[in-house]
């Protein structure tokens, strides 16, 4: 009997690894099809087609106008009208007695918030469901499964709201920006139709996935259920990438000639210069964002919980969501770096507008937000130590880590261009401060942010060890290795940051590589050593879920609000870098709102959007809690699950 | 915190007072710190925070929602407040560059205005003496009904005259250096086409008496204006023709008809494109100068328009102008400065040349017409150009070899 | 107190802050463990806050703008909060005196409360009064030091795309453009008549600089020329690593050729009094003077890719 059980376990393990393979493969599929190599094939095919047409039809056909791709430089046959030259009138820009751009801003942002949420949640529902399936501990597995179900339930309502907001957005475009919308549809109409079809496919999959949860909970059916999650995510990712291509086309148009005339190859228009960088950035960003929202939801339920059991469940849920968010937050700056690099490669002018010109101050605000995120993450982890007995050993280090973090943030937040009155300027004797001004440059900031991330990794490591005392024979050496690893990383990062001042900028850019390697090796090697050290460790007590301060839950609120705000800000930056262009360098914005707003106005708009989103989200959560009540009553779920289900106060 | 339980009322009172104080402080700060600009949101949010927080204290049942909301509003307000605290700048779009991208949507009057602007530099400038626009037409042509064209035909009455010219025998069987605009273009069959042909191919037919000196009216001194350096687009020439009709009270042909006429005489690869304006940002506008001063001397004389009227010894391609005197200035200037008709004040050759460029009518060389040389060279040539012109001309002596222009 | 050492300033600052904190922690520890005097959490927090304020206000020379100090001080306050509230024990200890002042019933707390009730509104109104008082200071201007350049710039009828153009005078012995020629000749004598073309270009650039530019930008290229203080802001300091060293040569070419009037509109106000030098210098002279400026400051121009 026992042997049989073990055999089944092994099969299950094999199956689960296979599933991981499929999962990862399917997720990577959309990225694979977007690699540039394929683009070339598409181009060749298009050119061959054109050549073929020429040969077979001979000289009888009227001469076709040839255009040159504004980005790729390829020759193509003109197939569309040039970009319209609009003027400030009611035909091109119909309007209410209000700034049209603000209306489209709100519609777009709300759609994006909900869209990101419903794209992100299925990804980690899939991960959590999978974890639940491979967890050996039955109670734990059940817990994960419930959690996944809880998540997808929230996203169902959000899904229909996303669709509604998408409709609102399209109508807003058609009504307020008809000339622009017509031009875009003339280029992208095939992609738009695919988009709609995919949306249908995704809806179908989502509903079967959600409503089939209970029916497909055993054996092979469960695997089928999980594979549906994979398809759901593939559809979702392709959907997002299609939508991204329209936004990035506006930033870095391709597939059209200099007049904006479509050259007949939709792939080139989709695969424009900034498409892939934005894709990667957005996938990671969505995950962080989704994690943040679920964490806030858990925090809210924790705070309003009536008994210890509820508190334990939602504390745990908040922790898992926060963990997912931070796991994706750490690679996000690197994706951002890649995007920025590509922006510079596309147009230096655009890069400077972002980093040194008109929009540079928005990056100061971004720096503040990044600061808020990392500080809050550390704070939450430190608060989490209270859950465990034996944490006192590590709590005394908190003040030193705080010190390191704050000093790094002082460097990180030192603006390159300081705000000052002319009197202060004269006292200082120039734009650059001789002492503090040195922190305003890239070299110092790279060092600072790497130390911040490394310290966060350290916090997490300490958190993991809190209630365990290692018993492996090499524990002593393991500790020494960890000490050495982090010390070397810190020294290396700081040394390179200082060295960066003495070498030219183009060499300095290369320094960020060893710095990042230091940070990442702390993350991976440190985690691995720690993991092995904690094998069979002597516990000093269980993790007492629910025994955590109220402040920690506010830290989760802080994380969620900051993510939402950051997303609004970065979206605004990405969009406004086009300045007075609808489509960069091809279609000019001649509406009265072609100017770039002040940062104050933009920040107010972002705050409004953030708060509007959270108010509507509250409604979604409320709907979610209604649904739970019925589900519990009707289906009469197992007792422990019912006890874990959210209360309905 | 046990002592709080029985003292809740006092505690609440304290919180309430504190909150009120914060609101007052927030409003005061707002009044002062934002330089009177409307940045109400962070302040309103600050008030919201206090209000929701207070609601949370007084209504215990919704405590969690209210405190959570208050906290979120606080975070949003803090970020918005920080952003508003930074100094504010609006990014204005660059001025819209006038493109004549679509003249077919213009009214006839707008089109005619554009034409006038191209000829004279501004709308209404046709009556101002000496005004000149991108097309540079008034450099040679005159436009008034009673004026007499010296260098080139008077443009008044052109639409009517063209109709007659195309029927003339001399026109139909012409013997110029270039009898057709390009192979297969044919010749003009209407007045409209004649106007287009003379813009695109001045050599095709030369009005009697206005040919290049010594060519017996077989060659025209006029450049093809759709080519460098004037570079007018077809649409711009259409605008100019429209003005020619409109100002005489005639009905102008449609834009399409005129375009067709021009397309007949300008082969496709010679049609200049309207500058797109996409790369025009921050370039500081188009230069009004004839020359930058860095050109080689022959090019410089050509661009400064000297060679149209003057023979300049030693400069290749400057041997045909006969509207003005040959420029043996070093020989002639001393004599002229002593002439009784001389009204200037120059005492050296260099000063004389400079004076003649800036104010040509101070002395009119016998046998040449008054008022022929434009008076705007002073604004169209920069110092460097003038310096090099003066430097070269002042060394030209009759009977001696001109200096080597390549070294100057 | 010794000042900041040239060249080591940022590191020195960090070291000093570290020293202050070490002294603070050691001091508190010695007091607690050896002498049995425990400084209350609230007092510790207040001391750290004040120390930070003192350091940035009085130690750093020249004085920091208020905006920067405000950012620093808020960060320090957040750090203090994170530290005192990281563990429940410390947080309770930190809160105790505050809550006591709010509500405890000993005579001491009553007096403190009474005093605060008077002092807090008074100081709030004092701040409000001070804020509302009209001041004669000029308003703050947001100035972007390096505005976004156009994609291409036309100088003397020739178009230079900023992304791809290269200086025609930064040439090696074979007359080809070279990124590394400056490094090899940075110590050469520009007055040596037998020097290579590059050094002769530098010398000519120097002549142009001292005929046109040094009145404002200074004979040490440090932005402290004869007329420098007539301008607000003062002219750019080329020895500062934040100016020339950060920029591509073509960017500098654009700024020199078009001057203050050529700055883009989107980032107004620029307040640059520099004339558009294209009206006074030839294209080659502009390139040469830029070449000289880089050579003299020893900074290589920024390049994006090798």
Short mmCIF file of C-alpha atoms in Angstrom, two decimals, chain A residues 252-588:
data_model
loop_
_atom_site.label_atom_id
_atom_site.label_comp_id
_atom_site.label_asym_id
_atom_site.label_seq_id
_atom_site.Cartn_x
_atom_site.Cartn_y
_atom_site.Cartn_z
CA UNK A 252 8.07 54.71 -32.49
CA UNK A 253 6.09 54.22 -35.68
CA UNK A 254 7.13 51.59 -38.19
CA UNK A 255 5.48 49.94 -41.16
CA UNK A 256 4.57 53.31 -42.61
CA UNK A 257 6.53 55.76 -44.73
CA UNK A 258 7.49 59.27 -43.69
CA UNK A 259 4.09 60.59 -44.74
CA UNK A 260 2.40 58.00 -42.59
CA UNK A 261 1.24 55.93 -45.54
CA UNK A 262 0.75 52.30 -44.62
CA UNK A 263 3.08 50.00 -46.54
CA UNK A 264 1.05 46.85 -46.33
CA UNK A 265 3.02 44.83 -43.79
CA UNK A 266 1.07 44.73 -40.55
CA UNK A 267 3.83 42.82 -38.81
CA UNK A 268 6.25 45.71 -39.19
CA UNK A 269 3.73 48.12 -37.73
CA UNK A 270 3.12 45.81 -34.79
CA UNK A 271 6.76 44.97 -34.33
CA UNK A 272 7.94 48.55 -33.97
CA UNK A 273 11.09 49.50 -32.14
CA UNK A 274 9.73 49.84 -28.61
CA UNK A 275 7.19 47.02 -28.76
CA UNK A 276 9.19 44.27 -27.09
CA UNK A 277 10.77 46.40 -24.38
CA UNK A 278 7.31 47.65 -23.44
CA UNK A 279 5.89 44.12 -23.57
CA UNK A 280 8.41 42.80 -21.09
CA UNK A 281 8.10 45.82 -18.86
CA UNK A 282 4.34 45.56 -18.81
CA UNK A 283 4.14 41.84 -18.09
CA UNK A 284 6.38 42.26 -15.05
CA UNK A 285 4.59 45.46 -14.04
CA UNK A 286 1.20 43.76 -14.22
CA UNK A 287 2.37 41.00 -11.91
CA UNK A 288 3.61 43.51 -9.35
CA UNK A 289 0.40 45.46 -9.65
CA UNK A 290 -1.85 42.41 -9.34
CA UNK A 291 0.09 41.23 -6.29
CA UNK A 292 -0.28 44.66 -4.73
CA UNK A 293 -4.05 44.69 -5.19
CA UNK A 294 -4.55 41.25 -3.73
CA UNK A 295 -2.29 42.21 -0.82
CA UNK A 296 -4.44 45.26 -0.14
CA UNK A 297 -7.56 43.13 -0.31
CA UNK A 298 -6.05 40.72 2.20
CA UNK A 299 -5.01 43.59 4.45
CA UNK A 300 -8.54 44.94 4.40
CA UNK A 301 -9.98 41.54 5.29
CA UNK A 302 -7.36 41.09 8.00
CA UNK A 303 -8.21 44.38 9.63
CA UNK A 304 -11.93 43.71 9.59
CA UNK A 305 -11.56 40.06 10.62
CA UNK A 306 -13.73 38.86 13.48
CA UNK A 307 -11.68 35.95 14.78
CA UNK A 308 -8.16 34.58 14.87
CA UNK A 309 -8.74 32.02 12.15
CA UNK A 310 -9.77 34.68 9.65
CA UNK A 311 -6.90 36.84 10.71
CA UNK A 312 -4.49 33.95 10.16
CA UNK A 313 -5.88 33.25 6.69
CA UNK A 314 -5.73 36.82 5.47
CA UNK A 315 -2.35 37.46 7.03
CA UNK A 316 -1.07 34.52 5.06
CA UNK A 317 -2.85 35.65 1.88
CA UNK A 318 -1.37 39.13 2.22
CA UNK A 319 2.07 37.64 2.71
CA UNK A 320 1.81 35.45 -0.40
CA UNK A 321 0.53 38.32 -2.53
CA UNK A 322 3.24 40.63 -1.25
CA UNK A 323 5.83 37.99 -1.97
CA UNK A 324 4.65 37.66 -5.57
CA UNK A 325 4.64 41.42 -6.02
CA UNK A 326 8.16 41.83 -4.69
CA UNK A 327 9.48 38.84 -6.61
CA UNK A 328 8.49 40.63 -9.80
CA UNK A 329 9.45 44.04 -8.52
CA UNK A 330 13.12 43.07 -8.31
CA UNK A 331 13.61 42.40 -12.07
CA UNK A 332 11.43 45.37 -12.99
CA UNK A 333 14.21 47.99 -12.83
CA UNK A 334 16.27 45.89 -15.24
CA UNK A 335 13.37 45.72 -17.68
CA UNK A 336 13.03 49.47 -17.25
CA UNK A 337 16.70 49.90 -17.98
CA UNK A 338 16.32 47.88 -21.18
CA UNK A 339 13.33 49.97 -22.24
CA UNK A 340 15.22 53.19 -21.59
CA UNK A 341 18.18 51.93 -23.54
CA UNK A 342 15.95 51.18 -26.49
CA UNK A 343 14.35 54.60 -26.23
CA UNK A 344 17.81 56.17 -26.49
CA UNK A 345 18.64 53.88 -29.36
CA UNK A 346 15.45 54.92 -31.12
CA UNK A 347 15.79 58.66 -30.58
CA UNK A 348 18.36 60.26 -28.36
CA UNK A 349 16.09 63.27 -28.31
CA UNK A 350 13.32 61.21 -26.74
CA UNK A 351 15.71 59.82 -24.16
CA UNK A 352 16.95 63.24 -23.15
CA UNK A 353 13.42 64.60 -22.97
CA UNK A 354 12.77 61.82 -20.49
CA UNK A 355 15.91 61.80 -18.42
CA UNK A 356 17.28 65.30 -18.65
CA UNK A 357 14.69 67.48 -20.29
CA UNK A 358 11.08 68.32 -19.86
CA UNK A 359 10.02 65.10 -18.15
CA UNK A 360 13.09 64.63 -15.95
CA UNK A 361 11.25 65.79 -12.84
CA UNK A 362 8.76 63.00 -13.24
CA UNK A 363 11.63 60.61 -12.75
CA UNK A 364 12.41 62.30 -9.44
CA UNK A 365 8.86 61.45 -8.43
CA UNK A 366 9.41 57.94 -9.70
CA UNK A 367 12.53 57.72 -7.56
CA UNK A 368 10.44 58.72 -4.54
CA UNK A 369 7.93 56.00 -5.40
CA UNK A 370 10.62 53.35 -5.82
CA UNK A 371 11.94 54.47 -2.45
CA UNK A 372 8.51 54.08 -0.92
CA UNK A 373 8.14 50.59 -2.39
CA UNK A 374 11.44 49.21 -1.17
CA UNK A 375 11.23 50.80 2.25
CA UNK A 376 7.70 49.47 2.70
CA UNK A 377 8.74 45.99 1.61
CA UNK A 378 11.55 45.92 4.15
CA UNK A 379 9.26 47.29 6.78
CA UNK A 380 6.67 44.63 6.12
CA UNK A 381 9.28 41.88 6.39
CA UNK A 382 10.55 43.28 9.68
CA UNK A 383 7.02 43.43 11.00
CA UNK A 384 6.54 39.86 9.88
CA UNK A 385 9.34 38.77 12.18
CA UNK A 386 6.93 39.38 15.05
CA UNK A 387 5.05 36.29 13.91
CA UNK A 388 7.90 34.08 14.98
CA UNK A 389 9.50 33.30 18.25
CA UNK A 390 13.27 33.53 18.01
CA UNK A 391 13.20 36.61 15.83
CA UNK A 392 14.83 38.70 18.56
CA UNK A 393 18.16 37.37 17.35
CA UNK A 394 17.76 39.29 14.15
CA UNK A 395 15.63 42.24 15.16
CA UNK A 396 18.64 44.03 16.59
CA UNK A 397 20.07 44.31 13.08
CA UNK A 398 17.06 46.25 11.88
CA UNK A 399 18.40 49.60 12.95
CA UNK A 400 21.58 49.11 10.95
CA UNK A 401 19.65 48.02 7.88
CA UNK A 402 17.41 51.04 8.28
CA UNK A 403 20.50 53.20 8.40
CA UNK A 404 21.93 51.69 5.23
CA UNK A 405 18.61 51.97 3.43
CA UNK A 406 18.04 55.58 4.44
CA UNK A 407 21.55 56.67 3.50
CA UNK A 408 21.14 55.01 0.12
CA UNK A 409 17.85 56.76 -0.35
CA UNK A 410 19.37 60.11 0.49
CA UNK A 411 21.75 59.47 -2.39
CA UNK A 412 19.03 58.01 -4.58
CA UNK A 413 16.73 61.00 -4.08
CA UNK A 414 19.35 63.71 -4.48
CA UNK A 415 18.12 65.49 -7.60
CA UNK A 416 20.48 66.13 -10.45
CA UNK A 417 18.94 69.56 -10.91
CA UNK A 418 18.13 71.09 -7.58
CA UNK A 419 15.11 73.25 -6.98
CA UNK A 420 16.24 76.51 -5.48
CA UNK A 421 15.55 80.17 -5.29
CA UNK A 422 17.96 82.45 -7.12
CA UNK A 423 19.33 83.53 -3.75
CA UNK A 424 20.18 79.95 -2.87
CA UNK A 425 21.65 79.50 -6.32
CA UNK A 426 24.04 82.38 -5.77
CA UNK A 427 25.00 81.10 -2.33
CA UNK A 428 25.78 77.75 -3.83
CA UNK A 429 27.70 79.34 -6.68
CA UNK A 430 26.36 77.20 -9.50
CA UNK A 431 23.81 74.64 -10.51
CA UNK A 432 25.84 71.79 -9.07
CA UNK A 433 26.55 71.48 -5.39
CA UNK A 434 30.23 70.62 -4.92
CA UNK A 435 29.53 67.98 -2.26
CA UNK A 436 25.98 66.74 -2.60
CA UNK A 437 25.86 67.38 -6.34
CA UNK A 438 28.01 64.30 -6.81
CA UNK A 439 25.12 62.14 -5.69
CA UNK A 440 22.99 63.49 -8.49
CA UNK A 441 24.77 61.50 -11.17
CA UNK A 442 24.22 58.04 -12.51
CA UNK A 443 27.23 56.40 -10.89
CA UNK A 444 26.12 57.18 -7.33
CA UNK A 445 22.52 56.26 -8.04
CA UNK A 446 23.40 52.90 -9.57
CA UNK A 447 25.41 52.07 -6.48
CA UNK A 448 22.64 53.23 -4.16
CA UNK A 449 19.85 51.29 -5.82
CA UNK A 450 21.92 48.11 -5.97
CA UNK A 451 22.64 48.36 -2.26
CA UNK A 452 18.96 48.94 -1.59
CA UNK A 453 18.01 45.78 -3.46
CA UNK A 454 20.79 43.77 -1.81
CA UNK A 455 19.65 44.96 1.61
CA UNK A 456 16.10 43.95 0.78
CA UNK A 457 17.39 40.50 -0.12
CA UNK A 458 19.18 40.41 3.23
CA UNK A 459 15.96 41.35 5.03
CA UNK A 460 14.21 38.49 3.33
CA UNK A 461 16.98 36.07 4.23
CA UNK A 462 16.79 37.05 7.88
CA UNK A 463 13.03 36.75 7.78
CA UNK A 464 13.32 33.19 6.50
CA UNK A 465 15.69 32.22 9.28
CA UNK A 466 13.74 33.82 12.07
CA UNK A 467 12.18 30.75 13.62
CA UNK A 468 14.83 28.24 12.70
CA UNK A 469 18.20 27.30 14.09
CA UNK A 470 20.33 25.53 11.48
CA UNK A 471 21.49 22.06 12.47
CA UNK A 472 23.51 21.05 9.42
CA UNK A 473 27.13 20.33 10.32
CA UNK A 474 28.46 23.04 8.05
CA UNK A 475 26.18 25.75 9.48
CA UNK A 476 29.13 27.71 10.77
CA UNK A 477 30.79 27.79 7.36
CA UNK A 478 27.47 28.54 5.73
CA UNK A 479 27.08 31.58 7.90
CA UNK A 480 30.60 32.68 7.11
CA UNK A 481 29.90 32.20 3.40
CA UNK A 482 26.78 34.33 3.65
CA UNK A 483 28.62 37.02 5.53
CA UNK A 484 31.39 36.96 2.96
CA UNK A 485 28.95 37.00 0.06
CA UNK A 486 27.11 40.07 1.25
CA UNK A 487 30.25 41.89 2.37
CA UNK A 488 31.93 41.32 -0.98
CA UNK A 489 28.78 42.45 -2.78
CA UNK A 490 28.54 45.66 -0.75
CA UNK A 491 32.22 46.45 -1.16
CA UNK A 492 32.11 45.69 -4.86
CA UNK A 493 29.05 47.86 -5.47
CA UNK A 494 30.39 50.80 -3.47
CA UNK A 495 33.84 50.55 -5.00
CA UNK A 496 32.42 50.50 -8.54
CA UNK A 497 30.17 53.45 -7.71
CA UNK A 498 33.20 55.47 -6.64
CA UNK A 499 35.32 54.25 -9.53
CA UNK A 500 32.56 55.32 -11.93
CA UNK A 501 33.39 58.98 -11.28
CA UNK A 502 36.82 58.61 -12.77
CA UNK A 503 35.97 57.08 -16.10
CA UNK A 504 34.08 58.29 -19.16
CA UNK A 505 30.35 57.85 -19.41
CA UNK A 506 30.33 55.17 -22.08
CA UNK A 507 32.63 52.97 -20.00
CA UNK A 508 30.66 53.78 -16.87
CA UNK A 509 27.50 52.36 -18.38
CA UNK A 510 29.31 49.03 -18.50
CA UNK A 511 29.97 49.19 -14.75
CA UNK A 512 26.33 48.62 -13.96
CA UNK A 513 26.77 45.04 -15.18
CA UNK A 514 29.14 43.87 -12.41
CA UNK A 515 27.04 45.80 -9.90
CA UNK A 516 23.89 44.04 -10.98
CA UNK A 517 25.75 40.73 -10.98
CA UNK A 518 26.70 41.35 -7.36
CA UNK A 519 23.09 42.06 -6.47
CA UNK A 520 21.73 39.06 -8.32
CA UNK A 521 24.34 36.68 -6.97
CA UNK A 522 23.37 37.76 -3.46
CA UNK A 523 19.80 37.02 -4.42
CA UNK A 524 20.36 33.60 -5.93
CA UNK A 525 23.46 32.24 -4.19
CA UNK A 526 22.42 33.69 -0.85
CA UNK A 527 18.95 32.22 -1.12
CA UNK A 528 20.31 28.84 -2.14
CA UNK A 529 22.86 28.61 0.66
CA UNK A 530 20.21 29.71 3.10
CA UNK A 531 17.73 27.17 1.81
CA UNK A 532 20.15 24.30 2.24
CA UNK A 533 21.22 25.51 5.64
CA UNK A 534 17.63 25.54 6.82
CA UNK A 535 17.08 21.91 5.87
CA UNK A 536 16.10 20.01 8.98
CA UNK A 537 16.66 23.12 11.04
CA UNK A 538 15.44 23.13 14.60
CA UNK A 539 12.32 25.29 14.74
CA UNK A 540 12.02 27.72 17.61
CA UNK A 541 8.29 27.77 17.11
CA UNK A 542 5.68 27.77 14.33
CA UNK A 543 4.87 30.77 12.20
CA UNK A 544 1.98 32.28 14.09
CA UNK A 545 -0.09 33.62 11.21
CA UNK A 546 -2.29 36.47 12.27
CA UNK A 547 0.04 37.60 15.02
CA UNK A 548 1.24 40.69 13.24
CA UNK A 549 0.90 44.39 13.87
CA UNK A 550 -1.75 46.59 12.30
CA UNK A 551 1.06 48.73 10.91
CA UNK A 552 2.17 45.88 8.68
CA UNK A 553 -1.25 45.80 7.06
CA UNK A 554 -1.04 49.51 6.42
CA UNK A 555 2.31 48.80 4.84
CA UNK A 556 0.43 46.54 2.42
CA UNK A 557 -2.00 49.39 1.69
CA UNK A 558 1.02 51.57 1.11
CA UNK A 559 2.49 49.06 -1.34
CA UNK A 560 -0.76 48.78 -3.25
CA UNK A 561 -1.34 52.53 -3.46
CA UNK A 562 2.25 53.16 -4.47
CA UNK A 563 2.10 50.53 -7.22
CA UNK A 564 -1.10 52.02 -8.55
CA UNK A 565 0.33 55.50 -8.43
CA UNK A 566 3.58 54.43 -10.01
CA UNK A 567 1.75 52.72 -12.84
CA UNK A 568 -0.24 55.88 -13.50
CA UNK A 569 2.93 57.92 -13.45
CA UNK A 570 4.96 55.70 -15.72
CA UNK A 571 2.07 55.40 -18.14
CA UNK A 572 1.83 59.16 -18.23
CA UNK A 573 5.56 59.49 -18.85
CA UNK A 574 5.48 56.92 -21.62
CA UNK A 575 2.58 58.67 -23.27
CA UNK A 576 3.67 62.27 -22.84
CA UNK A 577 7.16 61.70 -24.19
CA UNK A 578 5.56 62.00 -27.63
CA UNK A 579 5.10 65.69 -26.75
CA UNK A 580 3.01 67.29 -29.48
CA UNK A 581 2.64 64.23 -31.67
CA UNK A 582 -0.23 61.78 -31.92
CA UNK A 583 2.08 59.47 -33.79
CA UNK A 584 5.65 60.46 -33.22
CA UNK A 585 7.03 62.53 -36.12
CA UNK A 586 4.20 61.42 -38.37
CA UNK A 587 0.93 62.78 -37.14
CA UNK A 588 1.00 66.01 -35.23
#
